[in-house]
Short mmCIF file of C-alpha atoms in Angstrom, two decimals:
data_model
loop_
_atom_site.label_atom_id
_atom_site.label_comp_id
_atom_site.label_asym_id
_atom_site.label_seq_id
_atom_site.Cartn_x
_atom_site.Cartn_y
_atom_site.Cartn_z
CA UNK A 521 45.56 22.04 50.87
CA UNK A 522 42.98 21.36 53.66
CA UNK A 523 39.83 18.93 53.49
CA UNK A 524 37.22 21.51 52.74
CA UNK A 525 39.40 23.18 49.95
CA UNK A 526 40.05 19.75 48.34
CA UNK A 527 36.51 18.76 48.25
CA UNK A 528 35.64 21.90 46.38
CA UNK A 529 38.62 21.50 44.06
CA UNK A 530 37.39 17.79 43.53
CA UNK A 531 33.98 18.97 42.49
CA UNK A 532 35.53 21.40 39.86
CA UNK A 533 38.12 18.81 38.41
CA UNK A 534 35.23 16.47 37.72
CA UNK A 535 33.02 19.41 36.50
CA UNK A 536 35.74 20.60 34.20
CA UNK A 537 36.00 16.97 32.27
CA UNK A 538 32.61 15.81 32.65
CA UNK A 539 31.04 13.57 30.96
CA UNK A 540 34.64 11.93 30.78
CA UNK A 541 35.65 9.73 34.04
CA UNK A 542 38.63 10.74 36.18
CA UNK A 543 40.11 7.55 38.06
CA UNK A 544 40.79 7.76 41.87
CA UNK A 545 44.45 7.28 41.07
CA UNK A 546 44.63 10.22 38.57
CA UNK A 547 42.70 12.25 41.41
CA UNK A 548 45.08 11.02 44.21
CA UNK A 549 48.17 12.31 41.97
CA UNK A 550 46.46 15.72 41.23
CA UNK A 551 45.80 16.51 44.89
CA UNK A 552 48.91 14.58 46.26
CA UNK A 553 47.03 12.15 48.71
CA UNK A 554 46.45 8.38 48.60
CA UNK A 555 43.57 6.86 46.88
CA UNK A 556 41.95 5.75 49.93
CA UNK A 557 41.60 9.52 50.90
CA UNK A 558 40.05 10.36 47.57
CA UNK A 559 37.55 7.37 47.61
CA UNK A 560 36.74 8.70 51.48
CA UNK A 561 36.42 12.44 49.80
CA UNK A 562 34.04 11.17 46.93
CA UNK A 563 31.89 9.29 49.59
CA UNK A 564 31.47 12.38 51.66
CA UNK A 565 30.56 14.34 48.80
CA UNK A 566 28.05 11.78 47.40
CA UNK A 567 26.48 11.59 50.65
CA UNK A 568 26.18 15.24 50.98
CA UNK A 569 24.01 15.07 47.55
CA UNK A 570 26.44 16.11 44.93
CA UNK A 571 25.90 13.90 41.65
CA UNK A 572 28.96 12.15 41.28
CA UNK A 573 28.77 8.20 40.27
CA UNK A 574 31.49 5.56 39.31
CA UNK A 575 31.98 4.39 36.04
CA UNK A 576 33.22 0.85 35.88
CA UNK A 577 35.77 -0.58 33.57
CA UNK A 578 39.32 -0.43 32.73
CA UNK A 579 38.82 3.05 31.65
CA UNK A 580 36.10 4.09 34.31
CA UNK A 581 36.19 6.17 37.33
CA UNK A 582 34.30 8.95 38.87
CA UNK A 583 31.96 11.43 36.82
CA UNK A 584 30.09 14.29 37.87
CA UNK A 585 26.39 14.38 36.56
CA UNK A 586 26.32 17.95 35.05
CA UNK A 587 22.66 18.07 34.29
CA UNK A 588 22.12 17.40 38.06
CA UNK A 589 24.67 19.75 39.53
CA UNK A 590 24.60 23.69 39.82
CA UNK A 591 27.53 25.90 38.51
CA UNK A 592 29.21 28.41 40.79
CA UNK A 593 26.47 30.71 42.07
CA UNK A 594 26.70 34.62 42.65
CA UNK A 595 25.00 34.38 45.68
CA UNK A 596 26.15 37.02 48.64
CA UNK A 597 26.72 35.53 51.84
CA UNK A 598 23.77 37.50 53.39
CA UNK A 599 21.50 36.18 50.58
CA UNK A 600 22.76 32.27 51.14
CA UNK A 601 21.96 32.90 55.12
CA UNK A 602 18.61 34.30 54.22
CA UNK A 603 17.72 31.03 52.12
CA UNK A 604 19.10 29.01 54.87
CA UNK A 605 16.80 30.89 57.44
CA UNK A 606 13.56 30.26 54.69
CA UNK A 607 14.54 26.64 54.38
CA UNK A 608 15.12 25.87 58.14
CA UNK A 609 11.43 26.86 58.38
CA UNK A 610 10.81 23.46 57.20
CA UNK A 611 11.67 22.07 60.42
CA UNK A 612 10.69 18.14 60.32
CA UNK A 613 7.51 18.75 58.49
CA UNK A 614 6.94 17.89 54.77
CA UNK A 615 9.92 18.26 52.43
CA UNK A 616 12.62 18.91 55.46
CA UNK A 617 14.86 16.53 54.06
CA UNK A 618 14.96 17.95 50.78
CA UNK A 619 15.36 21.60 52.25
CA UNK A 620 18.55 20.52 53.91
CA UNK A 621 19.81 18.71 50.91
CA UNK A 622 18.88 21.80 48.72
CA UNK A 623 20.98 24.09 51.13
CA UNK A 624 24.04 21.89 51.05
CA UNK A 625 23.97 22.09 47.41
CA UNK A 626 23.71 25.62 47.38
CA UNK A 627 26.49 26.40 49.86
CA UNK A 628 28.88 23.69 47.92
CA UNK A 629 28.21 25.67 44.54
CA UNK A 630 29.21 29.00 45.80
CA UNK A 631 32.42 30.34 45.76
CA UNK A 632 34.88 29.10 48.61
CA UNK A 633 35.45 32.36 50.02
CA UNK A 634 31.71 33.71 49.92
CA UNK A 635 30.70 30.20 51.50
CA UNK A 636 33.03 30.40 54.36
CA UNK A 637 31.68 33.94 54.78
CA UNK A 638 28.14 32.62 54.75
CA UNK A 639 28.94 29.94 57.17
CA UNK A 640 30.46 32.30 59.73
CA UNK A 641 27.46 34.72 59.05
CA UNK A 642 25.11 31.75 59.88
CA UNK A 643 26.77 30.58 63.16
CA UNK A 644 25.72 34.18 64.62
CA UNK A 645 22.01 33.66 63.69
CA UNK A 646 19.98 31.59 66.18
CA UNK A 647 16.40 30.45 65.49
CA UNK A 648 13.66 28.98 67.89
CA UNK A 649 12.93 25.82 66.62
CA UNK A 650 9.97 23.57 67.63
CA UNK A 651 10.06 20.29 65.55
CA UNK A 652 6.91 18.62 64.57
CA UNK A 653 6.79 14.83 65.72
CA UNK A 654 5.66 13.42 62.00
CA UNK A 655 8.87 13.12 59.74
CA UNK A 656 8.41 9.65 58.84
CA UNK A 657 4.74 10.27 58.14
CA UNK A 658 5.36 13.38 55.86
CA UNK A 659 7.81 11.68 53.81
CA UNK A 660 5.58 8.68 53.03
CA UNK A 661 2.73 11.23 52.25
CA UNK A 662 5.25 13.26 49.92
CA UNK A 663 5.82 9.91 47.87
CA UNK A 664 2.23 9.27 47.70
CA UNK A 665 1.58 12.45 46.27
CA UNK A 666 4.55 12.46 43.71
CA UNK A 667 3.42 8.62 42.84
CA UNK A 668 -0.35 9.21 42.80
CA UNK A 669 -0.92 6.16 44.80
CA UNK A 670 -3.70 5.58 47.72
CA UNK A 671 -2.69 6.07 51.24
CA UNK A 672 -3.69 4.08 54.07
CA UNK A 673 -3.43 5.89 57.43
CA UNK A 674 -4.15 5.40 61.11
CA UNK A 675 -5.75 8.56 62.30
CA UNK A 676 -6.85 9.95 65.66
CA UNK A 677 -9.58 12.97 65.24
CA UNK A 678 -10.04 15.73 67.57
CA UNK A 679 -12.30 13.86 69.69
CA UNK A 680 -9.96 11.10 70.45
CA UNK A 681 -11.53 8.46 68.21
CA UNK A 682 -8.94 6.13 66.36
CA UNK A 683 -9.88 5.00 62.83
CA UNK A 684 -8.17 3.23 59.80
CA UNK A 685 -8.70 5.09 56.65
CA UNK A 686 -8.00 4.70 52.64
CA UNK A 687 -7.20 8.27 51.44
CA UNK A 688 -6.74 9.36 47.73
CA UNK A 689 -4.50 12.27 48.62
CA UNK A 690 -4.98 15.73 47.26
CA UNK A 691 -2.72 18.77 48.53
CA UNK A 692 -0.45 19.28 51.62
CA UNK A 693 -1.65 22.48 53.32
CA UNK A 694 0.26 24.86 55.76
CA UNK A 695 -1.80 25.89 58.34
CA UNK A 696 -1.46 28.65 60.92
CA UNK A 697 0.23 27.59 64.18
CA UNK A 698 2.85 25.54 62.41
CA UNK A 699 0.94 22.36 61.55
CA UNK A 700 0.42 20.72 58.23
CA UNK A 701 -2.55 19.03 57.03
CA UNK A 702 -3.15 16.50 54.41
CA UNK A 703 -6.44 17.08 52.40
CA UNK A 704 -8.02 14.20 50.24
CA UNK A 705 -10.90 12.11 49.05
CA UNK A 706 -11.41 9.61 52.02
CA UNK A 707 -13.11 6.58 50.99
CA UNK A 708 -14.41 5.65 54.32
CA UNK A 709 -16.21 8.75 54.42
CA UNK A 710 -16.90 8.98 50.60
CA UNK A 711 -16.09 12.58 50.95
CA UNK A 712 -13.17 15.29 51.24
CA UNK A 713 -11.56 14.91 54.75
CA UNK A 714 -8.67 17.37 56.16
CA UNK A 715 -6.14 15.38 58.28
CA UNK A 716 -3.76 17.04 60.47
CA UNK A 717 -0.13 15.46 60.21
CA UNK A 718 0.52 14.95 64.03
CA UNK A 719 -2.57 12.74 64.46
CA UNK A 720 -1.61 10.57 62.01
CA UNK A 721 0.17 7.81 64.00
CA UNK A 722 1.03 5.53 60.87
CA UNK A 723 0.85 6.07 56.83
CA UNK A 724 1.38 3.64 54.28
CA UNK A 725 1.59 4.03 50.23
CA UNK A 726 -0.19 1.49 48.78
CA UNK A 727 0.43 0.04 45.15
CA UNK A 728 -3.07 1.16 43.89
CA UNK A 729 -3.20 4.41 41.73
CA UNK A 730 -5.06 7.03 43.01
CA UNK A 731 -7.64 8.77 40.68
CA UNK A 732 -6.52 12.26 39.68
CA UNK A 733 -7.88 14.94 41.95
CA UNK A 734 -7.10 18.64 40.85
CA UNK A 735 -5.89 20.82 43.82
CA UNK A 736 -8.73 23.22 43.13
CA UNK A 737 -11.02 20.74 43.93
CA UNK A 738 -10.31 20.94 47.31
CA UNK A 739 -10.11 24.88 48.00
CA UNK A 740 -13.21 25.53 49.28
CA UNK A 741 -12.69 22.61 51.94
CA UNK A 742 -9.95 24.57 53.59
CA UNK A 743 -11.14 28.49 54.13
CA UNK A 744 -8.77 30.63 55.79
CA UNK A 745 -6.26 27.70 56.06
CA UNK A 746 -4.10 27.78 53.02
CA UNK A 747 -1.13 29.97 52.74
CA UNK A 748 -0.94 29.93 49.10
CA UNK A 749 1.22 27.83 46.54
CA UNK A 750 5.24 28.14 47.14
CA UNK A 751 6.68 30.12 43.95
CA UNK A 752 9.06 28.06 41.47
CA UNK A 753 9.99 30.52 38.91
#
């Protein structure tokens, strides 16, 4: 059994007995490899986003959290590549890391043969990508929106003027031309402002809770700029 097959089989083995644990020694005997090899395989799966955790104790071992995993998916190879192309549009913008993680989980949950065919097809698809220069800034803003915290940013406007701002974040906006924007209440200006992410040189999530701002409040401020909400159905 090659390593790819063994990784898939490890996940299925743990899925079958979850929530009971399976020790590294038992897994090593099951797949006729060393305990060290099992530990390396489990580490690789964890790093790729598979929800496996170690349960300590004499009867402990490795456990797959079923509530955070996907059952085998009936995606065709073509559908999987279509999803990959769509997710690749995230580039290095907002939620790019999460897009890559979601794609890894999707492919890992596909039947082995279909997953191999999807990888082969994906290898024949080439995209022209121009990464945006603000991956760290976007991650900070993602967290501030999620936690509803005030942001402190360093911003350079279109005229080249650099300022420090405190912003109550409202919405992320995807604009034409591939740029992303943060729309929020600027405390320095006491008004709604639109900040282009590639002009934010630094972003810090503070400990101060941000007042609730319904997304609808900001819609009139960005006419012709909003793509629309992503569909989660």
